[in-house]
Short mmCIF file of C-alpha atoms (C1' of nucleotides) and ligand atoms in Angstrom, two decimals:
data_model
loop_
_atom_site.label_atom_id
_atom_site.label_comp_id
_atom_site.label_asym_id
_atom_site.label_seq_id
_atom_site.Cartn_x
_atom_site.Cartn_y
_atom_site.Cartn_z
CA MET A 1 -32.69 148.26 161.77
CA LYS A 2 -34.08 149.05 165.33
CA LYS A 3 -34.38 147.38 168.55
CA ILE A 4 -38.39 146.42 167.70
CA ASP A 5 -36.74 145.50 164.85
CA ILE A 6 -34.51 143.69 166.04
CA PHE A 7 -37.12 141.88 168.34
CA ASN A 8 -39.19 140.79 165.41
CA LYS A 9 -36.44 139.39 163.76
CA LEU A 10 -35.31 137.17 166.67
CA ARG A 11 -38.64 136.34 167.76
CA THR A 12 -40.37 135.37 163.66
CA SER A 13 -36.78 133.13 163.34
CA GLY A 14 -37.83 131.68 166.55
CA LEU A 15 -34.96 133.11 168.50
CA ARG A 16 -36.12 134.32 171.88
CA PRO A 17 -34.56 137.97 171.82
CA THR A 18 -32.27 137.48 175.49
CA LYS A 19 -29.94 140.14 176.50
CA GLN A 20 -26.94 138.52 174.37
CA ARG A 21 -28.48 137.88 171.03
CA VAL A 22 -30.28 141.35 170.65
CA GLU A 23 -27.10 142.70 171.95
CA ILE A 24 -25.11 140.23 169.46
CA ALA A 25 -28.23 141.12 166.73
CA LYS A 26 -27.80 145.11 167.50
CA PHE A 27 -24.22 144.59 166.55
CA LEU A 28 -23.89 142.65 163.12
CA PHE A 29 -26.86 143.94 161.59
CA GLU A 30 -27.38 147.63 162.85
CA ARG A 31 -25.09 149.15 159.91
CA GLU A 32 -24.87 150.20 156.83
CA LYS A 33 -21.84 148.25 154.86
CA THR A 34 -21.97 144.26 155.43
CA PHE A 35 -19.57 143.37 158.01
CA HIS A 36 -17.70 139.65 157.52
CA PHE A 37 -15.60 138.35 160.38
CA THR A 38 -14.41 135.35 161.86
CA VAL A 39 -15.43 134.21 165.72
CA GLU A 40 -13.25 135.47 166.81
CA SER A 41 -12.35 138.72 165.85
CA LEU A 42 -15.92 139.24 166.47
CA ASN A 43 -15.57 138.65 170.06
CA LYS A 44 -12.91 141.13 169.92
CA LEU A 45 -15.28 143.88 168.87
CA LEU A 46 -17.63 143.15 171.22
CA GLU A 47 -15.27 143.21 174.30
CA LYS A 48 -14.28 146.88 172.59
CA LYS A 49 -17.74 148.43 171.52
CA THR A 50 -19.92 146.68 174.53
CA THR A 51 -20.19 146.58 178.49
CA SER A 52 -21.45 143.39 178.98
CA LYS A 53 -19.60 140.51 178.52
CA PHE A 54 -19.71 136.83 176.84
CA ALA A 55 -19.11 133.22 177.02
CA LEU A 56 -17.21 132.55 174.09
CA ALA A 57 -20.09 129.61 173.61
CA THR A 58 -22.47 132.69 173.11
CA ILE A 59 -20.90 133.99 170.78
CA TYR A 60 -20.34 130.40 168.73
CA ASN A 61 -24.51 129.68 169.76
CA THR A 62 -25.66 132.63 168.68
CA VAL A 63 -23.83 132.93 165.12
CA HIS A 64 -24.43 129.64 165.19
CA ALA A 65 -28.25 130.33 165.95
CA PHE A 66 -28.47 133.54 163.33
CA LYS A 67 -26.87 131.66 160.14
CA ASN A 68 -29.22 128.68 160.95
CA ALA A 69 -32.28 131.83 160.93
CA GLY A 70 -30.80 132.81 156.94
CA HIS A 71 -29.34 136.07 158.96
CA LEU A 72 -25.39 135.37 158.50
CA SER A 73 -23.84 133.15 155.26
CA GLU A 74 -20.98 131.32 155.77
CA LEU A 75 -17.81 132.16 153.57
CA GLU A 76 -15.10 129.87 152.27
CA VAL A 77 -11.90 131.87 152.91
CA LYS A 78 -8.61 130.60 153.19
CA GLY A 79 -7.19 129.30 156.45
CA ASN A 80 -8.78 127.03 159.38
CA LYS A 81 -11.18 129.54 160.92
CA THR A 82 -14.57 129.76 159.83
CA TYR A 83 -16.07 133.14 158.04
CA PHE A 84 -19.34 134.79 158.65
CA ASP A 85 -21.19 137.29 156.65
CA THR A 86 -23.89 139.70 157.25
CA ASN A 87 -24.92 139.95 153.66
CA VAL A 88 -26.54 136.79 153.08
CA SER A 89 -27.65 137.26 149.15
CA ASN A 90 -25.55 135.77 146.16
CA HIS A 91 -22.70 138.23 145.69
CA HIS A 92 -18.83 138.07 145.56
CA HIS A 93 -15.79 139.20 146.25
CA PHE A 94 -12.71 140.61 146.15
CA TYR A 95 -9.99 139.49 148.63
CA ASP A 96 -6.55 140.93 150.13
CA SER A 97 -4.65 137.45 151.26
CA GLU A 98 -2.06 140.16 153.29
CA THR A 99 -4.63 141.52 155.04
CA SER A 100 -6.98 138.75 155.17
CA GLU A 101 -9.66 142.03 153.90
CA LEU A 102 -13.10 140.97 152.19
CA ILE A 103 -14.84 143.02 149.90
CA ASP A 104 -18.43 142.80 148.56
CA ILE A 105 -18.61 142.75 144.93
CA ASP A 106 -22.76 142.88 144.08
CA GLU A 107 -24.04 140.24 141.80
CA LYS A 108 -24.83 142.95 139.13
CA GLU A 109 -21.15 143.50 138.81
CA VAL A 110 -19.79 140.44 137.87
CA VAL A 111 -20.86 138.82 134.33
CA ILE A 112 -20.01 135.89 133.01
CA GLN A 113 -20.31 134.82 129.30
CA LYS A 114 -19.53 131.54 129.20
CA ILE A 115 -19.71 128.78 131.95
CA PRO A 116 -18.93 124.86 131.39
CA LYS A 117 -22.50 122.72 132.36
CA ALA A 118 -23.02 120.81 135.32
CA PRO A 119 -21.44 117.41 135.58
CA ASN A 120 -23.95 113.65 135.54
CA GLY A 121 -27.01 114.92 136.61
CA LYS A 122 -26.23 117.86 138.69
CA LYS A 123 -27.07 120.96 138.44
CA ILE A 124 -25.93 124.54 138.99
CA LYS A 125 -27.29 125.98 142.07
CA ASN A 126 -24.25 129.43 142.57
CA ILE A 127 -21.71 130.88 141.54
CA GLU A 128 -19.36 132.35 143.45
CA VAL A 129 -15.89 134.63 142.40
CA PHE A 130 -13.36 135.30 144.86
CA ILE A 131 -11.39 138.23 142.72
CA ASN A 132 -7.68 137.99 144.85
CA LEU A 133 -5.78 141.10 145.46
CA LYS A 134 -1.92 142.42 145.14
CA ASN A 135 -0.76 145.36 146.46
CA MET B 1 5.45 110.77 135.96
CA LYS B 2 8.75 108.17 136.11
CA LYS B 3 10.68 107.52 139.17
CA ILE B 4 13.48 109.45 137.60
CA ASP B 5 11.38 112.28 136.98
CA ILE B 6 10.27 112.36 140.63
CA PHE B 7 13.45 112.22 141.96
CA ASN B 8 14.42 114.97 139.64
CA LYS B 9 11.09 117.32 140.72
CA LEU B 10 12.30 116.64 144.23
CA ARG B 11 15.93 117.76 144.03
CA THR B 12 15.54 120.35 141.98
CA SER B 13 12.86 122.04 144.52
CA GLY B 14 15.34 121.28 147.33
CA LEU B 15 14.04 118.21 148.60
CA ARG B 16 15.79 114.69 149.21
CA PRO B 17 13.81 112.47 147.74
CA THR B 18 13.63 110.33 151.15
CA LYS B 19 11.70 107.11 150.54
CA GLN B 20 8.67 109.17 152.59
CA ARG B 21 8.33 112.05 150.10
CA VAL B 22 9.32 109.51 146.65
CA GLU B 23 6.56 107.65 147.98
CA ILE B 24 3.69 110.41 148.88
CA ALA B 25 4.29 112.12 145.59
CA LYS B 26 4.51 109.48 142.66
CA PHE B 27 0.61 109.10 144.93
CA LEU B 28 -0.06 112.46 144.44
CA PHE B 29 1.75 113.17 141.33
CA GLU B 30 2.17 110.20 139.18
CA ARG B 31 -1.98 110.15 137.78
CA GLU B 32 -3.71 111.79 134.98
CA LYS B 33 -6.08 113.90 136.96
CA THR B 34 -6.08 116.42 139.08
CA PHE B 35 -6.42 115.40 142.56
CA HIS B 36 -7.51 117.65 145.69
CA PHE B 37 -7.64 115.90 149.29
CA THR B 38 -6.93 116.92 152.95
CA VAL B 39 -4.48 115.73 155.21
CA GLU B 40 -6.66 113.01 156.51
CA SER B 41 -7.96 111.68 153.18
CA LEU B 42 -3.83 111.59 151.96
CA ASN B 43 -3.37 109.51 154.94
CA LYS B 44 -6.39 107.58 154.70
CA LEU B 45 -5.53 106.71 150.73
CA LEU B 46 -1.66 106.57 151.68
CA GLU B 47 -2.41 103.65 154.54
CA LYS B 48 -4.46 101.81 152.06
CA LYS B 49 -2.60 102.03 149.02
CA THR B 50 0.83 101.79 149.91
CA THR B 51 2.60 98.98 152.30
CA SER B 52 4.87 101.74 154.08
CA LYS B 53 3.83 103.80 157.01
CA PHE B 54 3.76 107.26 157.42
CA ALA B 55 3.83 109.61 160.55
CA LEU B 56 1.20 111.97 160.05
CA ALA B 57 3.91 114.76 161.01
CA THR B 58 5.43 113.55 158.34
CA ILE B 59 2.57 113.97 155.65
CA TYR B 60 2.16 117.20 156.97
CA ASN B 61 5.42 117.86 156.24
CA THR B 62 5.69 115.92 153.05
CA VAL B 63 2.39 118.69 151.79
CA HIS B 64 3.27 121.91 152.90
CA ALA B 65 6.77 120.78 151.73
CA PHE B 66 5.35 120.39 148.12
CA LYS B 67 3.53 123.04 148.66
CA ASN B 68 5.72 125.89 149.00
CA ALA B 69 7.87 124.61 145.97
CA GLY B 70 5.34 125.10 144.18
CA HIS B 71 3.51 121.26 143.36
CA LEU B 72 0.44 121.79 144.92
CA SER B 73 -2.43 124.06 145.63
CA GLU B 74 -4.14 125.43 148.59
CA LEU B 75 -7.56 125.57 148.29
CA GLU B 76 -10.66 127.64 150.07
CA VAL B 77 -13.51 125.27 150.83
CA LYS B 78 -15.58 125.43 153.39
CA GLY B 79 -15.46 123.82 156.56
CA ASN B 80 -12.32 123.71 159.46
CA LYS B 81 -9.74 121.04 157.07
CA THR B 82 -7.26 122.71 154.80
CA TYR B 83 -7.79 121.52 151.10
CA PHE B 84 -4.51 120.73 148.57
CA ASP B 85 -5.01 120.47 144.75
CA THR B 86 -3.08 118.43 142.48
CA ASN B 87 -3.54 121.74 139.51
CA VAL B 88 -1.13 124.84 140.63
CA SER B 89 -2.64 127.04 137.50
CA ASN B 90 -4.64 128.50 137.57
CA HIS B 91 -8.68 127.40 137.78
CA HIS B 92 -12.00 127.17 139.04
CA HIS B 93 -13.90 124.44 140.20
CA PHE B 94 -16.96 122.93 140.37
CA TYR B 95 -18.21 122.17 144.15
CA ASP B 96 -20.44 119.64 145.29
CA SER B 97 -21.32 120.71 149.14
CA GLU B 98 -23.20 117.54 149.84
CA THR B 99 -20.17 114.96 148.82
CA SER B 100 -17.28 117.41 148.72
CA GLU B 101 -16.32 116.91 145.62
CA LEU B 102 -14.38 119.10 143.53
CA ILE B 103 -13.70 119.18 139.67
CA ASP B 104 -11.60 121.23 137.88
CA ILE B 105 -12.70 123.19 135.21
CA ASP B 106 -9.98 124.94 132.60
CA GLU B 107 -9.05 128.60 132.56
CA LYS B 108 -10.82 128.36 129.59
CA GLU B 109 -13.82 127.23 129.64
CA VAL B 110 -15.06 130.33 131.97
CA VAL B 111 -15.65 133.87 130.32
CA ILE B 112 -15.92 137.06 132.76
CA GLN B 113 -17.00 139.85 130.76
CA LYS B 114 -17.60 142.36 132.93
CA ILE B 115 -15.89 142.93 136.29
CA PRO B 116 -15.21 145.45 138.92
CA LYS B 117 -11.83 147.13 138.82
CA ALA B 118 -10.17 146.67 141.96
CA PRO B 119 -9.94 148.96 144.56
CA ASN B 120 -7.72 151.56 146.11
CA GLY B 121 -4.27 150.80 144.92
CA LYS B 122 -4.90 147.42 144.41
CA LYS B 123 -4.64 144.61 141.86
CA ILE B 124 -6.18 142.09 140.93
CA LYS B 125 -4.13 138.87 141.50
CA ASN B 126 -6.28 136.54 139.64
CA ILE B 127 -10.11 135.65 139.94
CA GLU B 128 -10.92 131.87 141.25
CA VAL B 129 -14.93 131.07 140.33
CA PHE B 130 -16.77 128.44 142.15
CA ILE B 131 -19.98 126.75 141.05
CA ASN B 132 -21.77 125.27 143.37
CA LEU B 133 -23.47 121.93 142.63
CA LYS B 134 -26.88 120.25 143.80
CA ASN B 135 -28.69 117.36 142.66
"C1'" DT C 1 -48.58 138.37 190.12
"C1'" DT C 2 -46.61 134.31 191.16
"C1'" DT C 3 -45.89 129.67 189.25
"C1'" DT C 4 -43.42 127.08 185.92
"C1'" DC C 5 -40.37 124.93 182.64
"C1'" DA C 6 -38.55 125.39 178.29
"C1'" DC C 7 -34.74 128.01 176.49
"C1'" DT C 8 -30.95 130.15 177.21
"C1'" DT C 9 -25.71 131.32 179.32
"C1'" DT C 10 -21.59 129.51 180.52
"C1'" DA C 11 -17.24 127.83 182.43
"C1'" DG C 12 -15.05 124.20 181.58
"C1'" DA C 13 -14.29 119.67 179.68
"C1'" DA C 14 -13.52 117.36 175.54
"C1'" DC C 15 -12.38 116.99 170.44
"C1'" DT C 16 -10.37 118.04 165.95
"C1'" DA C 17 -7.04 119.58 162.73
"C1'" DT C 18 -2.60 121.62 162.54
"C1'" DT C 19 2.28 122.62 164.73
"C1'" DA C 20 5.95 122.48 166.96
"C1'" DT C 21 9.70 119.51 169.68
"C1'" DA C 22 12.80 117.22 170.21
"C1'" DA C 23 15.73 112.39 169.81
"C1'" DA C 24 16.55 109.04 166.00
"C1'" DC C 25 17.55 107.71 161.69
"C1'" DT C 26 19.29 108.70 156.97
"C1'" DA C 27 21.01 110.13 152.06
"C1'" DG C 28 24.54 111.77 150.36
"C1'" DA C 29 29.18 114.27 150.58
"C1'" DA C 30 33.29 114.20 152.04
"C1'" DT D 1 33.32 104.54 155.76
"C1'" DT D 2 32.74 108.75 158.27
"C1'" DC D 3 29.60 112.41 159.41
"C1'" DT D 4 26.97 115.83 159.33
"C1'" DA D 5 22.75 117.92 158.40
"C1'" DG D 6 18.29 117.70 156.33
"C1'" DT D 7 14.39 114.76 158.16
"C1'" DT D 8 11.02 111.66 160.23
"C1'" DT D 9 9.03 110.08 163.94
"C1'" DA D 10 6.01 110.00 168.25
"C1'" DT D 11 3.91 112.37 171.08
"C1'" DA D 12 3.29 117.61 173.14
"C1'" DA D 13 0.95 121.73 172.31
"C1'" DT D 14 -1.47 124.67 170.64
"C1'" DA D 15 -5.63 126.42 168.34
"C1'" DG D 16 -10.40 126.79 167.02
"C1'" DT D 17 -14.82 125.01 167.67
"C1'" DT D 18 -18.36 121.92 169.96
"C1'" DC D 19 -20.07 119.11 174.27
"C1'" DT D 20 -22.44 119.16 179.22
"C1'" DA D 21 -24.05 119.75 182.70
"C1'" DA D 22 -25.45 122.87 185.88
"C1'" DA D 23 -27.21 127.93 186.90
"C1'" DG D 24 -30.22 131.57 184.76
"C1'" DT D 25 -33.70 133.33 182.55
"C1'" DG D 26 -37.87 134.94 179.13
"C1'" DA D 27 -42.45 134.30 178.68
"C1'" DA D 28 -46.53 131.60 178.87
"C1'" DA D 29 -49.92 129.93 182.10
"C1'" DA D 30 -52.39 130.01 186.47
MN1 MN E 201 -11.93 128.40 155.87
MN1 MN E 202 -11.00 125.16 155.04
ZN1 ZN E 203 -19.44 139.63 151.56
ZN1 ZN E 204 -8.99 121.98 141.10
#
DNA sequence: TTTTCACTTTAGAACTATTATAAACTAGAA
DNA sequence: TTCTAGTTTATAATAGTTCTAAAGTGAAAA
């Protein structure tokens, strides 16, 4: 994803392409593989990989703006920190609780044969499968 | 589960059956259906349903002691609070994010036909399925 | 261009969930 | 009954996140 695309991505989301947002967007979205992170881990990586520095509040603001724009999704992971995912399609995860490492599983790699029907007047929105790993 | 059983459950877990532990254990374990809760919700319910009062730290201590003893499991739910589950067997959940309500699904109610193999030298510990609901 | 201003960033305060501390209390062995 | 390790408790400390309001800035309008 090139700079012009980052600009468009931000603009079409109603987000002004500020210096900070562009740099964080490049870091998050210009990569081949899915990236799973917490605000803390993102902050550390940005400190390491870029010369600019960002207020922690800006990282929170930006990550939430991207999430609200549909460019990031939030993950359910044990512990008190919020995890984010650059893969916003329906997909599943391997999870290694010892290393807190998450690995994407494409939706098509998991086939479910049988599930119970949704309770009362509710419908199924989506299904998430976590495969917990050990050594 | 009767009082004597609560006493045994605590004793055999190496936990002294104190007034507080017995009362919390009765509240958590003397019920037909699975109970999903946060420390905050448990605290409020204990205030309402019992005459004794408990220091918040005691509720944290007790819940963690029960978890370490294998009487409670921890759940992965979006948000910053830690959820606990009185069902410690492998099972799945319906989840309604609007009400934060969790409903148990027995392991046998979900049949998975195909999953990818675990990465590198790792093995699959268990599989958790979350069925997200909408109205 | 320059001006203007709504939007954004920022440092720090505030807030919320959780854990640590250490003094007072207590279950239960002796 | 005495004794003590284990437990409870109030409170402080910590960690993750959100709020606040002042300073800065992108970009539309003049
Ligand atoms: Mn979490
Ligand atoms: Mn959580
Ligand atoms: Zn993912
Ligand atoms: Zn459950």
